[in-house]
Amino acid sequence: MKRPAAIPFVDLKAQYRTLAPELRAAIGGVLGSGNFVLGPWVERFEREFARFVGTPHAVGVSSGLDALHLALMALDIGPGDEVVVPASTFIATALAVSASGAKPVLVDCDAGTFNLDPAGLKAAFSRRTKAVIAVHLAGQPADMRAIMKFARSRKVPVIEDAAQAHGALYHGKQCGSLGLIGAFSFYPGKNLGAYGDGGMVTTRDSRLAERIRRLRHYGQRAKYEHVEKGLNARLDAVQAAILSVKLKHLDRWNALRNAHARRYLRLLSGTPGLSFQEALPGATHVYHLFLVETSARDGLREHLRRAGIEAGIHYPQPIHLLEAYRDLGHRKGDFPNAERHARRTLSLPMYAELQPSQIQRVAAEVSAFLRS
Ligand SMILES: *Cc1c(COP(=O)(O)O)cnc(C)c1O
């Protein structure tokens, strides 16, 4: 019998095939213009992205990590300060805090939604707390009402790490427009991905937006007029032109991801030993990742691999157990939900171009393994 084609975790080439002529024209336009860093393509994409998110300002930057780092710099957060971040996230959330010179203070995640549990905020706050970074993990908004309410009571701003949540809604409002500052990544595998690195900072605050524009560009107000110590963290024109083409398709891609998730849920609900990321009321998920949870995670992943299906783990270690963050002095058991999440969750293949027949095959293999 012929072995069916492998099912990758993401398929960037499938998306490229659908847009190749338009993308080539956009890249060609930039190459012919001689404008490669910042400039008209970046300004245009900034306007388009600001309109999409619903904030007056969007500042194109070099990556999601830099977007978070610049947000903290613009808030004058540095050595001696603390920033609260979830223990379950990609390391970049914590690294941005470390890059600013401040200390990341971790909060456990909710066992059902896997997002920051607002009940843990009180214990994490101190007089040194200068911000909270809420992460919309996997594409589902964090519990922003509770997080914002607590942060407001302590007069501390909330930064959104929306690197996995382009287009996700919370009570009808876009992620990235809910807190004081939103940070996005355009890493190729994200819901809106460049062909290289890129990022965006969104905000309603004109003063912060101006400061971030300056900080991403050597701290200069005008050429060679350096008014503070900045970074080189700019979005480049080729990526901006690519992202302008792709942004027009983002809502459709997110709708397809939602349809795929519904199909997975329909096929897999009731599978013994399998559970799913809990839905947060008022949240519209964009399924950057489709997460399932089982105590047999590693065996399931191996079974899928043998069947030609690639599944991912996001992430195998919570922040406090990473070697890079040994200096925080945490131990196993400090954040039990984050540890359980790291041990038990698996990300099934998820991208807009995934076919119903592929989803059926993945679901059949998951089900066959867990029922055996
Ligand atoms: C991808 C990601 C980032 C970092 O983005 P880069 O563009 O790779 O620097 C930050 N936070 C989260 C939650 C991410 O998934």
PDB file of C-alpha atoms and ligand atoms in Angstrom, residues 63-65 68 89-90 92-93 135 161 163-164 185 187 190 197-198 315, ligand 1:
ATOM      1  CA  SER A  63      11.107  41.157  15.909  1.00  0.00           C
ATOM      2  CA  GLY A  64       8.580  40.256  18.573  1.00  0.00           C
ATOM      3  CA  LEU A  65      11.321  40.190  21.204  1.00  0.00           C
ATOM      4  CA  LEU A  68       8.457  43.809  23.884  1.00  0.00           C
ATOM      5  CA  THR A  89       5.158  31.197  27.481  1.00  0.00           C
ATOM      6  CA  PHE A  90       7.900  31.322  24.874  1.00  0.00           C
ATOM      7  CA  ALA A  92      11.096  35.811  24.508  1.00  0.00           C
ATOM      8  CA  THR A  93       8.470  37.223  26.906  1.00  0.00           C
ATOM      9  CA  VAL A 135       0.470  36.614  26.727  1.00  0.00           C
ATOM     10  CA  ASP A 161       2.406  39.850  24.052  1.00  0.00           C
ATOM     11  CA  ALA A 163       2.922  37.346  19.047  1.00  0.00           C
ATOM     12  CA  GLN A 164       0.515  34.391  18.667  1.00  0.00           C
ATOM     13  CA  SER A 185       5.925  39.105  15.973  1.00  0.00           C
ATOM     14  CA  TYR A 187       8.260  35.344  12.556  1.00  0.00           C
ATOM     15  CA  LYS A 190       3.064  33.086  13.075  1.00  0.00           C
ATOM     16  CA  ASP A 197      12.138  38.482  11.169  1.00  0.00           C
ATOM     17  CA  GLY A 198       9.802  41.361  11.916  1.00  0.00           C
ATOM     18  CA  TYR A 315       6.823  24.528  25.282  1.00  0.00           C
TER      19      TYR A 315
HETATM   20  C1  LIG B   1       7.229  34.206  18.678  1.00  0.00           C
HETATM   21  C2  LIG B   1       6.989  34.769  20.031  1.00  0.00           C
HETATM   22  C3  LIG B   1       7.740  35.849  20.529  1.00  0.00           C
HETATM   23  C4  LIG B   1       8.982  36.357  19.880  1.00  0.00           C
HETATM   24  O1  LIG B   1       8.877  36.802  18.590  1.00  0.00           O
HETATM   25  P1  LIG B   1      10.180  36.873  17.663  1.00  0.00           P
HETATM   26  O2  LIG B   1       9.707  37.648  16.496  1.00  0.00           O
HETATM   27  O3  LIG B   1      10.581  35.487  17.349  1.00  0.00           O
HETATM   28  O4  LIG B   1      11.234  37.612  18.440  1.00  0.00           O
HETATM   29  C5  LIG B   1       7.382  36.376  21.748  1.00  0.00           C
HETATM   30  N1  LIG B   1       6.361  35.875  22.463  1.00  0.00           N
HETATM   31  C6  LIG B   1       5.632  34.839  22.030  1.00  0.00           C
HETATM   32  C7  LIG B   1       4.492  34.350  22.870  1.00  0.00           C
HETATM   33  C8  LIG B   1       5.932  34.234  20.805  1.00  0.00           C
HETATM   34  O5  LIG B   1       5.217  33.174  20.397  1.00  0.00           O
END
